[in-house]
Coordinates of C-alpha atoms in Angstrom, one line a residue:
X1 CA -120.4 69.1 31.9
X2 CA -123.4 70.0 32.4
X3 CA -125.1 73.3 34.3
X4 CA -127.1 74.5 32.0
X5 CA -130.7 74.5 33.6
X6 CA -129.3 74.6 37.4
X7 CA -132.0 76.5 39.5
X8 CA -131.9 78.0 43.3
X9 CA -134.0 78.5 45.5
X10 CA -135.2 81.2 48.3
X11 CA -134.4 79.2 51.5
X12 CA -136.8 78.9 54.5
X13 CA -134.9 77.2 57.0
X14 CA -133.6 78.7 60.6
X15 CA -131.1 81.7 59.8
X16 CA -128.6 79.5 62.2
X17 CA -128.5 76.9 61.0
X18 CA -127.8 78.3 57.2
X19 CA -124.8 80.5 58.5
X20 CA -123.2 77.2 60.1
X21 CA -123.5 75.5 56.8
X22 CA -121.9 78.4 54.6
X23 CA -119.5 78.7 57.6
X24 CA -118.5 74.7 56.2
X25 CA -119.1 75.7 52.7
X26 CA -116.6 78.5 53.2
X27 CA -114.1 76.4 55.2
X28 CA -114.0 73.7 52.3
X29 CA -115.9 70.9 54.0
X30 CA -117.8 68.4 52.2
X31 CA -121.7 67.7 52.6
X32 CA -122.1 64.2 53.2
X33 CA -126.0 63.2 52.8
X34 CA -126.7 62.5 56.1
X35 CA -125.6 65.8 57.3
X36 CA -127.9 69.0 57.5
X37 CA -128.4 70.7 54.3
X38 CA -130.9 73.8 53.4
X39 CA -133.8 72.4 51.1
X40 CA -132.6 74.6 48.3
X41 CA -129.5 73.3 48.1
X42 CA -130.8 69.5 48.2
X43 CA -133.0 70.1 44.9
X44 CA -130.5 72.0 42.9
X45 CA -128.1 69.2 43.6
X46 CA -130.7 67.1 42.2
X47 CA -131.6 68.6 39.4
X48 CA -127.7 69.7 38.6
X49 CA -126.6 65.6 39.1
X50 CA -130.0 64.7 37.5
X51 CA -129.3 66.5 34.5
X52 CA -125.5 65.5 34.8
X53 CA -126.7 61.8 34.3
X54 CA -129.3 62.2 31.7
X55 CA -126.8 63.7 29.5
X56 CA -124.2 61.0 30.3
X57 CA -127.1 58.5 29.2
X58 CA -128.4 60.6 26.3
X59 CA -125.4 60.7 24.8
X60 CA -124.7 57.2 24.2
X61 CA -127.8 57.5 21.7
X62 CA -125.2 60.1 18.8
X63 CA -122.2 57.4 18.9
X64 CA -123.8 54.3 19.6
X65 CA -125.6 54.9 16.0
X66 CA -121.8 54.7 15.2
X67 CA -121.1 50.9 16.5
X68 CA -121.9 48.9 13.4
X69 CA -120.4 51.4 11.0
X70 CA -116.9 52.0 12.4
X71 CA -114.4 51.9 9.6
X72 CA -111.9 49.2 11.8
X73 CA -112.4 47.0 14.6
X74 CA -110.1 48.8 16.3
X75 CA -112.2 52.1 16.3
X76 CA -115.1 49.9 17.0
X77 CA -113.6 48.6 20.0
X78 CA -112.6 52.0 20.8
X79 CA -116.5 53.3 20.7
X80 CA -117.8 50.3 22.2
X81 CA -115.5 51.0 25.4
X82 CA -116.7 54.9 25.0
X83 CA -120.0 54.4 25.2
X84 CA -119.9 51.6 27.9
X85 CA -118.0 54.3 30.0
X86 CA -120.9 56.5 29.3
X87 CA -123.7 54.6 30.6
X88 CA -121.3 53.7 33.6
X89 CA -121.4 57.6 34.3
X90 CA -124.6 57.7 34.5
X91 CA -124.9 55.2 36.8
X92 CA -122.8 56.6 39.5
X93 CA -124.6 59.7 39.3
X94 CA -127.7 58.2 39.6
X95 CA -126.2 56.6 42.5
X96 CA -124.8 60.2 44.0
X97 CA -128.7 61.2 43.4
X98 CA -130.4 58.9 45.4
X99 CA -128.5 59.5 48.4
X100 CA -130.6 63.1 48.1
X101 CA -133.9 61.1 48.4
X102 CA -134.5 60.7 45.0
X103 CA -134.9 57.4 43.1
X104 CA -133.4 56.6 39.7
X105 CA -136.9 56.1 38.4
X106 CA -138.3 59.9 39.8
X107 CA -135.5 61.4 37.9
X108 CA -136.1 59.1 34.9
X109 CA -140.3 60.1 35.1
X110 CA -138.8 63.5 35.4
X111 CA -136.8 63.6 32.1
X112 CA -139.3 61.5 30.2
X113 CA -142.3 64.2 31.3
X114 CA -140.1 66.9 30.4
X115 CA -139.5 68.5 34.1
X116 CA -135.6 67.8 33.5
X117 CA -133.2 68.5 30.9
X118 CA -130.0 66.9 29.4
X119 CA -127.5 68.7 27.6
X120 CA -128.1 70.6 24.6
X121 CA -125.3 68.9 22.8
X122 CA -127.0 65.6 22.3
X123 CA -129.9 66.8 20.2
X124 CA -127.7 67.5 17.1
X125 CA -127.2 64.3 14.5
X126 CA -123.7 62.6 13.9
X127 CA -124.0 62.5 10.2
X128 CA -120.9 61.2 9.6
X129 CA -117.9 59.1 11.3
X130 CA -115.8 62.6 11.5
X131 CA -119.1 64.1 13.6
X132 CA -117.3 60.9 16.3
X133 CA -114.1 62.4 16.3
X134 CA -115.6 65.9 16.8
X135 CA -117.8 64.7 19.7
X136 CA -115.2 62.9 21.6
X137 CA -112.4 66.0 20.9
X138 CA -114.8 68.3 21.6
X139 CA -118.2 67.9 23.4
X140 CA -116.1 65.5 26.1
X141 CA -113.3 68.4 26.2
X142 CA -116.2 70.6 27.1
X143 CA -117.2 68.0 29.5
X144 CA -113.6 67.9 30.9
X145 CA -113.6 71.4 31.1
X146 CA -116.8 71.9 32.9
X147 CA -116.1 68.5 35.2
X148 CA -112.5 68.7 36.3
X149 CA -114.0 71.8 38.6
X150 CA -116.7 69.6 40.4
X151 CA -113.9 67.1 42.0
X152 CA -113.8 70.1 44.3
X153 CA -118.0 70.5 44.2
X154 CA -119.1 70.7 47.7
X155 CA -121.3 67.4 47.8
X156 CA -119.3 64.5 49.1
X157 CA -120.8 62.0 46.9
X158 CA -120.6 63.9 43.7
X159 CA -117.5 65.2 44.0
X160 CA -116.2 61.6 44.8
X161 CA -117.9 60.5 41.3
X162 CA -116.4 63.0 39.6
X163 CA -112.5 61.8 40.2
X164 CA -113.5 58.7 38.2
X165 CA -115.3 60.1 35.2
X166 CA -113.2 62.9 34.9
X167 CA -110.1 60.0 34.1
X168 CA -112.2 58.6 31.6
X169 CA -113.5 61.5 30.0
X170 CA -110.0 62.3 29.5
X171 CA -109.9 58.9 27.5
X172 CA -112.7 60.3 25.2
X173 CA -111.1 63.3 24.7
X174 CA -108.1 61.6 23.4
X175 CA -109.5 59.2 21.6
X176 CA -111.8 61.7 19.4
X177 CA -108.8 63.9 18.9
X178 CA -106.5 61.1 17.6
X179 CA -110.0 60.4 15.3
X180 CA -109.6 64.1 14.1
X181 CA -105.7 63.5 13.7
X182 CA -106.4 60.5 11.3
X183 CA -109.2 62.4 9.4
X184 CA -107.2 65.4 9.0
X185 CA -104.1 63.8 7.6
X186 CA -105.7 61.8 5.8
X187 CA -107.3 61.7 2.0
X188 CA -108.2 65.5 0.8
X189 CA -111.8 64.1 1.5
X190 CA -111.4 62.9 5.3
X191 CA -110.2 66.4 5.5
X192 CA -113.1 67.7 4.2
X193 CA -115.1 65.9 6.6
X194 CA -112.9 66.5 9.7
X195 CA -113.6 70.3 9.0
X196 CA -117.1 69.6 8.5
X197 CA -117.8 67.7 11.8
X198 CA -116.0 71.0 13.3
X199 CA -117.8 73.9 11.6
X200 CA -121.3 72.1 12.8
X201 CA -120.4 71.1 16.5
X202 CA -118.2 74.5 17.5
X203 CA -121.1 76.6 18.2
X204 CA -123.3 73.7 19.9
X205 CA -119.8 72.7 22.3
X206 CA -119.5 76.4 23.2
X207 CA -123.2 76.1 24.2
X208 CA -122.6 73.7 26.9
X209 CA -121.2 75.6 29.0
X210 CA -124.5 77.5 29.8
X211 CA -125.5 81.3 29.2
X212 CA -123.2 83.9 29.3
X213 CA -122.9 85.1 33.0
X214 CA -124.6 88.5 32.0
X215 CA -127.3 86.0 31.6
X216 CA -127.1 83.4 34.1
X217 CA -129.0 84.1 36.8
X218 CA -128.4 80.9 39.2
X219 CA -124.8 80.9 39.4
X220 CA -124.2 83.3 42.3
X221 CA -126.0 80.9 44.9
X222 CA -124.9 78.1 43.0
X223 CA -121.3 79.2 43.3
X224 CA -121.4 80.2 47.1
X225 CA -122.6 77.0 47.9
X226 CA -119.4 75.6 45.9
X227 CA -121.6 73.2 43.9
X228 CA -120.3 75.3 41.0
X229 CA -117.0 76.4 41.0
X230 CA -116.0 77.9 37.6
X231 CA -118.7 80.6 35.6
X232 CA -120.2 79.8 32.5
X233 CA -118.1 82.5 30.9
X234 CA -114.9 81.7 32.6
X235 CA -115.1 77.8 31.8
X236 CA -115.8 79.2 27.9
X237 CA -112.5 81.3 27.1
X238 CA -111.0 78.6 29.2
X239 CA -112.1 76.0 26.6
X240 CA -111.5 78.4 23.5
X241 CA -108.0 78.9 24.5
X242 CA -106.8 75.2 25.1
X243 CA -109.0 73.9 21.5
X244 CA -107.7 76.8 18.8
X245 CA -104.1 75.6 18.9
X246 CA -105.3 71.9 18.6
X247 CA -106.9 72.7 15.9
X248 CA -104.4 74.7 14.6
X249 CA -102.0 71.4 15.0
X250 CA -104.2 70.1 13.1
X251 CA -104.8 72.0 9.6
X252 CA -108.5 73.0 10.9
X253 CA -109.9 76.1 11.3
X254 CA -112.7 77.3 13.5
X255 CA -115.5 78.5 12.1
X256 CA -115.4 82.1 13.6
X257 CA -114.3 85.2 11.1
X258 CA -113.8 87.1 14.8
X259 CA -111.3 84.5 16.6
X260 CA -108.2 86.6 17.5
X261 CA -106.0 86.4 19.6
X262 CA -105.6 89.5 22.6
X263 CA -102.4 89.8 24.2
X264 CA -104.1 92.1 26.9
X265 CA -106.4 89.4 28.6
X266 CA -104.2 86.8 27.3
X267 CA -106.6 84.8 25.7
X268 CA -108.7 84.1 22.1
X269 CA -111.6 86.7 21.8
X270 CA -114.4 85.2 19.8
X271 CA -117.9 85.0 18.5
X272 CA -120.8 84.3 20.9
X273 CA -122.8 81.6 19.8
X274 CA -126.2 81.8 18.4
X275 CA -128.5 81.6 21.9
X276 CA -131.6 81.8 20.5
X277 CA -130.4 78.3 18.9
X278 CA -130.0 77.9 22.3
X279 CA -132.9 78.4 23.9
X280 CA -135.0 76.7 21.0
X281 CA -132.9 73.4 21.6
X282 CA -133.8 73.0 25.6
X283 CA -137.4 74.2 24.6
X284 CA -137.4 70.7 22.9
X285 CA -137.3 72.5 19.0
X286 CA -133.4 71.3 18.1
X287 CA -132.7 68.6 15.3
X288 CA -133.0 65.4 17.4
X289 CA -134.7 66.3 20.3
X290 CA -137.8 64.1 19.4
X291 CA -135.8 61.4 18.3
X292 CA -133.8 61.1 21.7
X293 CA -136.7 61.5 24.0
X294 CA -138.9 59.0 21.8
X295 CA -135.9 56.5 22.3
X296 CA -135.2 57.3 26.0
X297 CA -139.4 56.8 26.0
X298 CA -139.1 53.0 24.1
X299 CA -136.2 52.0 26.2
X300 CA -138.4 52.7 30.1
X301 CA -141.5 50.7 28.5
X302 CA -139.3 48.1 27.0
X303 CA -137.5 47.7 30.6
X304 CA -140.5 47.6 32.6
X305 CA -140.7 43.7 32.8
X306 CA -137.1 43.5 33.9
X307 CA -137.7 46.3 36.6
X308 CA -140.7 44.6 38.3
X309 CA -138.6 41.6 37.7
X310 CA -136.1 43.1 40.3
X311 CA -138.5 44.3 42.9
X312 CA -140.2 41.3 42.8
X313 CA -136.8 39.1 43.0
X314 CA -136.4 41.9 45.7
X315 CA -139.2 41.4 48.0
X316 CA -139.0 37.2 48.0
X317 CA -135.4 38.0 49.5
X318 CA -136.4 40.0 51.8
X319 CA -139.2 37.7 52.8
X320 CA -137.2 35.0 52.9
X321 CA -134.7 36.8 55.5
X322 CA -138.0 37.7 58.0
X323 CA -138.4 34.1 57.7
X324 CA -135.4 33.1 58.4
X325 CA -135.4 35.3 61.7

């Protein structure tokens, strides 16, 4: 889902030794962590999966403000579930970091001083119950859209991740399109709303997929080194094309006066969004991006005691074993 602040880097290692990796690269091997890698490629994996699971834990914060109000305990138990899944993502891509030499808590420090990013989608507000059903229909089909790709990501471990989050994204997906479904059939008024959760999170889902290529100036090492696989643009129309006839199904329209269809490219040809908007929202200047850092901030100080709980725990073991030797 989430590539929007992926950087390379000039390598400086031996001119061999880089041609042998693309050589694997090329052939379709996977990079296991133990193995070789150029320096450049090493960071932008980190700061691609480091972004990848900021956003999966950021974005518990829209729909977990959601829990206590659900209309039914059945779409409670539904969110719950969601957003349980959600923090579970993050966790394995934490997981798929470290074995890059990076700790859970660097990356953390990293978001928390502002040297990494999550994704522009979780700094707009879920205003109403609708805004759930948009963000699981269509922020997690962005996600889908973006993820299904990196099962075939060059990493080992990150691709491996990706086979199990992709299956339950898929889950999320439904689950805020049967929301929509209910909404939109529903009273003239859930209507109303359905339409309203979709006019305000259109522009911000097309946005996750990154600038347009024209724009992008990462992706072409990004891409040979198969840690991207799809451009920005390409993973766009892509997304376009499979949502307008859901939401024609539907009874909704999307909020774009320039949606048509063109029988040439086969496709829906459609309004760029705003990327100014953008730009402003990863500068830190969107609706909620104070509120989600300030709660990312409460959560690290208000785990602190449990984490030197666990080293601590973690060092009497380990003494206890020398002992025991």
């Amino acid at each position: 889902m989430y590539a929007q602040m992926v950087k390379s880097e000039a390598s400086t290692d031996d001119p061999e030794l880089l041609a042998a990796f693309q050589a694997r690269i090329d052939a379709g091997e996977k990079i296991e962590p133990k193995e070789w890698m150029p320096e450049a490629y090493r960071k932008t994996l980190i700061r691609q999966i480091g972004q990848h699971a900021h956003s999966e834990i950021v974005g518990q914060l829209p729909e977990g403000n959601w829990i206590t109000r659900a209309p039914t305990l059945e779409r409670k138990a539904i969110l719950l579930a969601k957003v349980q899944d959600e923090a579970g993502h993050g966790l394995y891509l934490y997981c798929a970091a470290e074995t890059l030499g990076v700790s859970r808590d660097d990356l953390t420090e990293q978001l928390l001083n502002g040297r990494m990013k999550y994704s522009s989608i979780f700094n707009y507000p879920t205003l109403t119950w609708a805004d759930i059903g948009a963000v699981g229909w269509l922020v997690d089909g962005a996600a889908i859209m973006n993820q299904v790709p990196l099962q075939r990501t060059s990493f080992g471990p990150y691709s491996r991740a990706m086979i199990r989050i992709c299956k339950e994204e898929s889950f999320h997906q439904r689950q805020g399109y049967d929301l929509m479904r209910a909404m939109a059939t529903g009273t003239a008024e859930q209507k109303a709303m359905a339409q309203d959760a979709l006019n305000r999170f259109w522009y911000p889902a097309l946005m996750m997929f990154g600038p347009s290529d024209k724009e992008s100036i990462h992706s072409t090492q990004s891409m040979a080194w198969r840690i991207k696989i799809n451009t920005n643009d390409e993973l766009r129309q892509k997304f376009v094309d499979q949502t307008v006839p859901q939401a024609q199904y539907l009874g909704l329209t999307i909020p774009d006066e320039n949606l048509v269809w063109n029988d040439e490219k086969g496709g829906w040809d459609f309004s760029e969004p705003d990327w100014s908007e953008f730009y402003e929202v990863l500068k830190g200047n969107g609706p909620c991006n104070t509120d989600r850092m300030e709660a990312r901030q409460k959560a690290w100080r208000d785990g602190e005691w449990f984490r030197e709980g666990l080293m601590a725990h973690a060092r009497k073991s380990a003494a206890r074993r020398v002992a025991a030797e």
